[in-house]
Tab-separated table of N, CA and C and ligand atoms in Angstrom:
chain	number	residue	atom	x	y	z
R	1	MET	N	-5.239	21.135	18.127
R	1	MET	CA	-6.467	20.939	18.936
R	1	MET	C	-6.635	22.138	19.861
R	2	ASP	N	-7.719	22.860	19.710
R	2	ASP	CA	-7.963	24.045	20.523
R	2	ASP	C	-8.981	23.817	21.627
R	3	LEU	N	-9.265	22.576	21.940
R	3	LEU	CA	-10.218	22.295	23.021
R	3	LEU	C	-9.536	22.543	24.365
R	4	THR	N	-10.291	23.046	25.327
R	4	THR	CA	-9.728	23.222	26.668
R	4	THR	C	-9.668	21.854	27.347
R	5	PRO	N	-8.824	21.715	28.381
R	5	PRO	CA	-8.768	20.431	29.104
R	5	PRO	C	-10.136	20.031	29.661
R	6	GLU	N	-10.921	21.027	30.061
R	6	GLU	CA	-12.262	20.730	30.598
R	6	GLU	C	-13.163	20.161	29.507
R	7	GLN	N	-13.114	20.785	28.328
R	7	GLN	CA	-13.939	20.299	27.211
R	7	GLN	C	-13.515	18.889	26.809
R	8	LEU	N	-12.202	18.696	26.739
R	8	LEU	CA	-11.689	17.387	26.350
R	8	LEU	C	-12.112	16.328	27.373
R	9	GLY	N	-12.034	16.704	28.668
R	9	GLY	CA	-12.433	15.773	29.726
R	9	GLY	C	-13.898	15.380	29.596
R	10	GLU	N	-14.736	16.370	29.279
R	10	GLU	CA	-16.163	16.080	29.126
R	10	GLU	C	-16.396	15.141	27.943
R	11	LEU	N	-15.715	15.413	26.832
R	11	LEU	CA	-15.873	14.570	25.647
R	11	LEU	C	-15.362	13.153	25.910
R	12	GLN	N	-14.272	13.069	26.665
R	12	GLN	CA	-13.750	11.739	27.012
R	12	GLN	C	-14.766	10.944	27.827
R	13	ARG	N	-15.433	11.625	28.756
R	13	ARG	CA	-16.465	10.955	29.561
R	13	ARG	C	-17.611	10.482	28.671
R	14	ILE	N	-18.040	11.347	27.740
R	14	ILE	CA	-19.143	10.983	26.831
R	14	ILE	C	-18.746	9.751	26.015
R	15	ILE	N	-17.530	9.778	25.487
R	15	ILE	CA	-17.050	8.665	24.655
R	15	ILE	C	-16.993	7.377	25.468
R	16	LYS	N	-16.457	7.470	26.688
R	16	LYS	CA	-16.307	6.286	27.527
R	16	LYS	C	-17.673	5.685	27.882
R	17	GLN	N	-18.603	6.559	28.255
R	17	GLN	CA	-19.933	6.076	28.623
R	17	GLN	C	-20.628	5.407	27.443
R	18	ARG	N	-20.522	6.051	26.289
R	18	ARG	CA	-21.146	5.516	25.072
R	18	ARG	C	-20.518	4.163	24.710
R	19	HIS	N	-19.205	4.088	24.826
R	19	HIS	CA	-18.458	2.871	24.533
R	19	HIS	C	-18.931	1.741	25.451
R	20	GLU	N	-19.037	2.045	26.751
R	20	GLU	CA	-19.444	1.011	27.701
R	20	GLU	C	-20.880	0.559	27.460
R	21	SER	N	-21.770	1.505	27.167
R	21	SER	CA	-23.168	1.112	26.983
R	21	SER	C	-23.335	0.310	25.696
R	22	LEU	N	-22.536	0.645	24.674
R	22	LEU	CA	-22.593	-0.136	23.435
R	22	LEU	C	-22.093	-1.557	23.653
R	23	LEU	N	-21.001	-1.698	24.421
R	23	LEU	CA	-20.473	-3.037	24.670
R	23	LEU	C	-21.470	-3.872	25.460
R	24	THR	N	-22.151	-3.228	26.413
R	24	THR	CA	-23.178	-3.932	27.178
R	24	THR	C	-24.295	-4.412	26.249
R	25	GLU	N	-24.686	-3.503	25.343
R	25	GLU	CA	-25.730	-3.818	24.367
R	25	GLU	C	-25.292	-4.990	23.474
R	26	ILE	N	-24.051	-4.924	23.008
R	26	ILE	CA	-23.533	-5.956	22.117
R	26	ILE	C	-23.463	-7.300	22.842
R	27	ARG	N	-22.992	-7.280	24.095
R	27	ARG	CA	-22.924	-8.533	24.856
R	27	ARG	C	-24.307	-9.157	24.990
R	28	GLY	N	-25.289	-8.319	25.244
R	28	GLY	CA	-26.657	-8.812	25.367
R	28	GLY	C	-27.131	-9.413	24.062
R	29	GLU	N	-26.768	-8.743	22.980
R	29	GLU	CA	-27.144	-9.208	21.642
R	29	GLU	C	-26.464	-10.536	21.314
R	30	VAL	N	-25.202	-10.647	21.700
R	30	VAL	CA	-24.468	-11.903	21.477
R	30	VAL	C	-25.143	-13.036	22.222
R	31	ALA	N	-25.437	-12.798	23.478
R	31	ALA	CA	-26.050	-13.842	24.297
R	31	ALA	C	-27.380	-14.282	23.692
R	32	ARG	N	-28.163	-13.303	23.238
R	32	ARG	CA	-29.466	-13.595	22.657
R	32	ARG	C	-29.302	-14.347	21.335
R	33	SER	N	-28.404	-13.863	20.492
R	33	SER	CA	-28.192	-14.490	19.182
R	33	SER	C	-27.684	-15.914	19.324
R	34	ARG	N	-26.788	-16.095	20.272
R	34	ARG	CA	-26.249	-17.440	20.487
R	34	ARG	C	-27.369	-18.378	20.897
R	35	ASP	N	-28.233	-17.890	21.786
R	35	ASP	CA	-29.350	-18.727	22.224
R	35	ASP	C	-30.277	-19.059	21.063
R	36	GLU	N	-30.527	-18.044	20.220
R	36	GLU	CA	-31.487	-18.220	19.141
R	36	GLU	C	-30.910	-19.006	17.965
R	37	THR	N	-29.681	-18.702	17.608
R	37	THR	CA	-29.155	-19.166	16.335
R	37	THR	C	-27.957	-20.083	16.458
R	38	TYR	N	-27.042	-19.697	17.321
R	38	TYR	CA	-25.743	-20.345	17.264
R	38	TYR	C	-25.539	-21.449	18.294
R	39	GLY	N	-26.443	-21.517	19.257
R	39	GLY	CA	-26.270	-22.537	20.274
R	39	GLY	C	-24.908	-22.431	20.920
R	40	ASP	N	-24.187	-23.549	21.014
R	40	ASP	CA	-22.894	-23.497	21.683
R	40	ASP	C	-21.733	-23.497	20.680
R	41	ILE	N	-22.033	-23.220	19.404
R	41	ILE	CA	-20.986	-23.231	18.380
R	41	ILE	C	-19.886	-22.229	18.714
R	42	ALA	N	-20.323	-21.020	19.110
R	42	ALA	CA	-19.356	-19.947	19.321
R	42	ALA	C	-18.602	-20.091	20.634
R	43	GLY	N	-19.098	-20.922	21.525
R	43	GLY	CA	-18.424	-21.094	22.807
R	43	GLY	C	-18.750	-19.940	23.746
R	44	PRO	N	-18.307	-20.062	24.972
R	44	PRO	CA	-18.633	-19.007	25.953
R	44	PRO	C	-17.910	-17.709	25.643
R	45	VAL	N	-18.597	-16.582	25.791
R	45	VAL	CA	-17.964	-15.296	25.533
R	45	VAL	C	-17.858	-14.459	26.806
R	46	THR	N	-18.379	-14.984	27.893
R	46	THR	CA	-18.489	-14.163	29.100
R	46	THR	C	-17.136	-13.778	29.679
R	47	ASP	N	-16.115	-14.590	29.478
R	47	ASP	CA	-14.830	-14.279	30.105
R	47	ASP	C	-13.806	-13.713	29.116
R	48	THR	N	-14.251	-13.323	27.934
R	48	THR	CA	-13.322	-12.771	26.957
R	48	THR	C	-13.289	-11.251	27.053
R	49	GLY	N	-12.234	-10.666	26.549
R	49	GLY	CA	-12.102	-9.215	26.559
R	49	GLY	C	-12.991	-8.563	25.527
R	50	ASP	N	-13.072	-7.260	25.589
R	50	ASP	CA	-13.923	-6.508	24.679
R	50	ASP	C	-13.528	-6.745	23.229
R	51	GLU	N	-12.249	-6.760	22.986
R	51	GLU	CA	-11.766	-6.919	21.628
R	51	GLU	C	-12.162	-8.287	21.068
R	52	ALA	N	-12.041	-9.306	21.923
R	52	ALA	CA	-12.398	-10.657	21.506
R	52	ALA	C	-13.882	-10.740	21.167
R	53	VAL	N	-14.697	-10.038	21.944
R	53	VAL	CA	-16.134	-10.026	21.660
R	53	VAL	C	-16.367	-9.412	20.289
R	54	ALA	N	-15.674	-8.319	20.019
R	54	ALA	CA	-15.826	-7.655	18.722
R	54	ALA	C	-15.389	-8.575	17.583
R	55	ASP	N	-14.283	-9.270	17.787
R	55	ASP	CA	-13.805	-10.200	16.760
R	55	ASP	C	-14.810	-11.316	16.518
R	56	LEU	N	-15.311	-11.854	17.606
R	56	LEU	CA	-16.289	-12.933	17.510
R	56	LEU	C	-17.498	-12.480	16.709
R	57	LEU	N	-17.964	-11.254	17.025
R	57	LEU	CA	-19.146	-10.742	16.343
R	57	LEU	C	-18.863	-10.518	14.868
R	58	SER	N	-17.656	-10.067	14.547
R	58	SER	CA	-17.312	-9.882	13.141
R	58	SER	C	-17.386	-11.213	12.406
R	59	ASP	N	-16.878	-12.249	13.065
R	59	ASP	CA	-16.901	-13.575	12.459
R	59	ASP	C	-18.331	-14.039	12.240
R	60	LEU	N	-19.172	-13.806	13.227
R	60	LEU	CA	-20.548	-14.283	13.128
R	60	LEU	C	-21.385	-13.412	12.196
R	61	ASP	N	-20.924	-12.146	11.984
R	61	ASP	CA	-21.616	-11.236	11.092
R	61	ASP	C	-23.087	-11.089	11.458
R	62	ILE	N	-23.321	-10.715	12.674
R	62	ILE	CA	-24.684	-10.506	13.138
R	62	ILE	C	-25.145	-9.112	12.730
R	63	ALA	N	-26.133	-9.089	11.862
R	63	ALA	CA	-26.532	-7.815	11.265
R	63	ALA	C	-26.955	-6.782	12.311
R	64	GLU	N	-27.648	-7.238	13.342
R	64	GLU	CA	-28.205	-6.292	14.311
R	64	GLU	C	-27.131	-5.528	15.075
R	65	VAL	N	-25.961	-6.118	15.231
R	65	VAL	CA	-24.945	-5.452	16.031
R	65	VAL	C	-23.848	-4.811	15.184
R	66	SER	N	-23.926	-4.968	13.873
R	66	SER	CA	-22.835	-4.438	13.047
R	66	SER	C	-22.754	-2.921	13.156
R	67	ARG	N	-23.901	-2.271	13.313
R	67	ARG	CA	-23.891	-0.824	13.447
R	67	ARG	C	-23.284	-0.416	14.796
R	68	ASP	N	-23.653	-1.179	15.836
R	68	ASP	CA	-23.073	-0.908	17.155
R	68	ASP	C	-21.565	-1.088	17.127
R	69	LEU	N	-21.131	-2.150	16.451
R	69	LEU	CA	-19.699	-2.430	16.368
R	69	LEU	C	-18.956	-1.320	15.628
R	70	GLN	N	-19.582	-0.851	14.571
R	70	GLN	CA	-18.999	0.256	13.811
R	70	GLN	C	-18.787	1.452	14.736
R	71	GLU	N	-19.809	1.726	15.560
R	71	GLU	CA	-19.695	2.873	16.455
R	71	GLU	C	-18.629	2.635	17.521
R	72	VAL	N	-18.556	1.381	18.025
R	72	VAL	CA	-17.518	1.045	19.001
R	72	VAL	C	-16.144	1.345	18.419
R	73	ARG	N	-15.948	0.963	17.180
R	73	ARG	CA	-14.648	1.202	16.544
R	73	ARG	C	-14.382	2.682	16.345
R	74	GLU	N	-15.424	3.432	15.997
R	74	GLU	CA	-15.258	4.876	15.846
R	74	GLU	C	-14.908	5.520	17.186
R	75	LEU	N	-15.551	5.026	18.251
R	75	LEU	CA	-15.265	5.561	19.588
R	75	LEU	C	-13.833	5.234	19.998
R	76	GLU	N	-13.389	4.025	19.673
R	76	GLU	CA	-12.016	3.636	20.004
R	76	GLU	C	-11.010	4.457	19.201
R	77	ALA	N	-11.371	4.734	17.944
R	77	ALA	CA	-10.499	5.584	17.125
R	77	ALA	C	-10.433	6.993	17.721
R	78	ALA	N	-11.570	7.474	18.232
R	78	ALA	CA	-11.595	8.800	18.865
R	78	ALA	C	-10.704	8.810	20.108
R	79	GLN	N	-10.748	7.732	20.890
R	79	GLN	CA	-9.899	7.633	22.080
R	79	GLN	C	-8.419	7.625	21.692
R	80	THR	N	-8.119	6.968	20.578
R	80	THR	CA	-6.738	6.960	20.084
R	80	THR	C	-6.311	8.374	19.683
R	81	ARG	N	-7.236	9.102	19.037
R	81	ARG	CA	-6.905	10.479	18.636
R	81	ARG	C	-6.709	11.373	19.859
R	82	ILE	N	-7.520	11.133	20.910
R	82	ILE	CA	-7.341	11.905	22.148
R	82	ILE	C	-5.952	11.643	22.720
R	83	ALA	N	-5.581	10.360	22.766
R	83	ALA	CA	-4.273	9.983	23.309
R	83	ALA	C	-3.147	10.589	22.472
R	84	GLY	N	-3.366	10.671	21.166
R	84	GLY	CA	-2.343	11.184	20.271
R	84	GLY	C	-2.354	12.698	20.123
R	85	GLY	N	-3.347	13.349	20.730
R	85	GLY	CA	-3.399	14.805	20.692
R	85	GLY	C	-3.972	15.383	19.414
R	86	THR	N	-4.577	14.538	18.587
R	86	THR	CA	-5.133	15.042	17.338
R	86	THR	C	-6.657	15.077	17.361
R	87	TYR	N	-7.238	14.709	18.493
R	87	TYR	CA	-8.702	14.691	18.579
R	87	TYR	C	-9.261	16.100	18.396
R	88	GLY	N	-10.360	16.185	17.631
R	88	GLY	CA	-11.011	17.471	17.436
R	88	GLY	C	-10.480	18.236	16.235
R	89	ASP	N	-9.432	17.712	15.588
R	89	ASP	CA	-8.930	18.338	14.371
R	89	ASP	C	-9.681	17.757	13.174
R	90	CYS	N	-10.138	18.628	12.294
R	90	CYS	CA	-10.828	18.171	11.093
R	90	CYS	C	-9.847	17.419	10.193
R	91	ALA	N	-10.268	16.221	9.747
R	91	ALA	CA	-9.397	15.392	8.912
R	91	ALA	C	-9.194	16.000	7.528
R	92	GLU	N	-10.098	16.884	7.126
R	92	GLU	CA	-10.004	17.469	5.786
R	92	GLU	C	-9.190	18.768	5.797
R	93	CYS	N	-9.585	19.712	6.645
R	93	CYS	CA	-8.987	21.053	6.571
R	93	CYS	C	-8.119	21.369	7.777
R	94	GLY	N	-8.136	20.516	8.807
R	94	GLY	CA	-7.265	20.722	9.961
R	94	GLY	C	-7.804	21.700	10.998
R	95	ALA	N	-8.951	22.305	10.721
R	95	ALA	CA	-9.542	23.232	11.692
R	95	ALA	C	-10.044	22.469	12.910
R	96	THR	N	-10.157	23.152	14.033
R	96	THR	CA	-10.702	22.507	15.224
R	96	THR	C	-12.207	22.368	15.072
R	97	ILE	N	-12.690	21.162	15.268
R	97	ILE	CA	-14.124	20.903	15.161
R	97	ILE	C	-14.831	21.565	16.333
R	98	ASP	N	-15.956	22.182	16.048
R	98	ASP	CA	-16.733	22.897	17.050
R	98	ASP	C	-17.075	21.992	18.250
R	99	PHE	N	-16.857	22.533	19.456
R	99	PHE	CA	-17.084	21.741	20.667
R	99	PHE	C	-18.518	21.209	20.745
R	100	GLU	N	-19.490	22.047	20.383
R	100	GLU	CA	-20.885	21.601	20.447
R	100	GLU	C	-21.145	20.444	19.479
R	101	ARG	N	-20.483	20.491	18.334
R	101	ARG	CA	-20.607	19.390	17.366
R	101	ARG	C	-20.005	18.118	17.957
R	102	LEU	N	-18.857	18.232	18.592
R	102	LEU	CA	-18.216	17.060	19.184
R	102	LEU	C	-19.051	16.501	20.331
R	103	ARG	N	-19.682	17.406	21.077
R	103	ARG	CA	-20.497	16.931	22.196
R	103	ARG	C	-21.698	16.134	21.693
R	104	ALA	N	-22.273	16.586	20.567
R	104	ALA	CA	-23.415	15.876	19.989
R	104	ALA	C	-22.965	14.625	19.233
R	105	TYR	N	-21.750	14.680	18.682
R	105	TYR	CA	-21.265	13.603	17.819
R	105	TYR	C	-19.761	13.453	18.067
R	106	PRO	N	-19.425	12.802	19.202
R	106	PRO	CA	-18.012	12.796	19.633
R	106	PRO	C	-17.055	12.057	18.704
R	107	VAL	N	-17.570	11.241	17.779
R	107	VAL	CA	-16.661	10.535	16.868
R	107	VAL	C	-16.428	11.310	15.575
R	108	ALA	N	-16.938	12.525	15.506
R	108	ALA	CA	-16.784	13.334	14.296
R	108	ALA	C	-15.310	13.498	13.936
R	109	THR	N	-15.006	13.328	12.644
R	109	THR	CA	-13.625	13.513	12.189
R	109	THR	C	-13.520	14.713	11.255
R	110	ARG	N	-14.656	15.366	10.989
R	110	ARG	CA	-14.642	16.524	10.103
R	110	ARG	C	-15.395	17.678	10.737
R	111	CYS	N	-14.983	18.882	10.434
R	111	CYS	CA	-15.747	20.042	10.867
R	111	CYS	C	-17.052	20.075	10.058
R	112	ILE	N	-17.974	20.890	10.531
R	112	ILE	CA	-19.307	20.884	9.931
R	112	ILE	C	-19.252	21.303	8.456
R	113	ASP	N	-18.366	22.226	8.112
R	113	ASP	CA	-18.266	22.675	6.721
R	113	ASP	C	-17.807	21.538	5.802
R	114	CYS	N	-16.748	20.837	6.224
R	114	CYS	CA	-16.239	19.741	5.403
R	114	CYS	C	-17.248	18.591	5.353
R	115	GLN	N	-17.950	18.373	6.453
R	115	GLN	CA	-18.951	17.313	6.471
R	115	GLN	C	-20.066	17.614	5.470
R	116	ARG	N	-20.484	18.884	5.417
R	116	ARG	CA	-21.547	19.274	4.476
R	116	ARG	C	-21.100	19.038	3.045
R	117	VAL	N	-19.867	19.431	2.751
R	117	VAL	CA	-19.330	19.240	1.404
R	117	VAL	C	-19.331	17.758	1.068
R	118	ARG	N	-18.866	16.950	2.027
R	118	ARG	CA	-18.767	15.512	1.800
R	118	ARG	C	-20.146	14.890	1.572
R	119	GLU	N	-21.116	15.329	2.399
R	119	GLU	CA	-22.458	14.764	2.253
R	119	GLU	C	-23.063	15.131	0.912
R	120	LYS	N	-22.723	16.300	0.432
R	120	LYS	CA	-23.210	16.708	-0.876
R	120	LYS	C	-22.559	15.847	-1.971
R	121	THR	N	-21.263	15.596	-1.808
R	121	THR	CA	-20.501	14.841	-2.802
R	121	THR	C	-20.903	13.370	-2.823
R	122	TYR	N	-21.063	12.825	-1.603
R	122	TYR	CA	-21.380	11.393	-1.508
R	122	TYR	C	-22.782	11.197	-0.949
R	123	ALA	N	-23.730	11.903	-1.503
R	123	ALA	CA	-25.076	11.933	-0.936
R	123	ALA	C	-25.672	10.544	-0.756
R	124	HIS	N	-25.371	9.634	-1.682
R	124	HIS	CA	-26.014	8.322	-1.607
R	124	HIS	C	-25.048	7.197	-1.248
R	125	ALA	N	-23.820	7.550	-0.965
R	125	ALA	CA	-22.843	6.515	-0.601
R	125	ALA	C	-22.900	6.262	0.899
R	126	SER	N	-22.775	5.026	1.263
R	126	SER	CA	-22.761	4.693	2.680
R	126	SER	C	-21.315	4.610	3.175
R	127	GLU	N	-21.087	5.188	4.335
R	127	GLU	CA	-19.758	5.131	4.925
R	127	GLU	C	-19.635	3.936	5.872
R	128	ALA	N	-20.758	3.280	6.127
R	128	ALA	CA	-20.763	2.227	7.140
R	128	ALA	C	-20.103	0.958	6.608
R	129	LYS	N	-18.859	0.809	6.949
R	129	LYS	CA	-18.130	-0.395	6.587
R	129	LYS	C	-17.429	-0.918	7.825
R	130	LEU	N	-17.365	-2.223	7.940
R	130	LEU	CA	-16.685	-2.772	9.111
R	130	LEU	C	-15.199	-2.910	8.824
A	1	ZN	ZN1	-12.848	20.917	7.901
């Protein structure tokens, strides 16, 4: 990882903010969905941890939040990579991912070159899986 501590700190802030705003969004979606569809089947979620909320949503399979959840997991994986010191390394070629790319897309796991190759190879395949 060739990112400076300042760059890494900035990316960590971006990831944390995005993570928090997504969880807020998901909680709102849960509350709304429960009111509309699930009533009191799912039980109260207000006092559960973030992980429990994610699990609950996976069980309920609410289409509107599945994309948000996917991103939450990608952000958490990025935080794990930061903690492990491998954040910013391309998963394909091992090169350091460009800082500007990470700032625009902090969950990136590939450098722009490898990403282009992959998009060409899997042009119509979806990577979005829970
Ligand atoms: Zn690469």
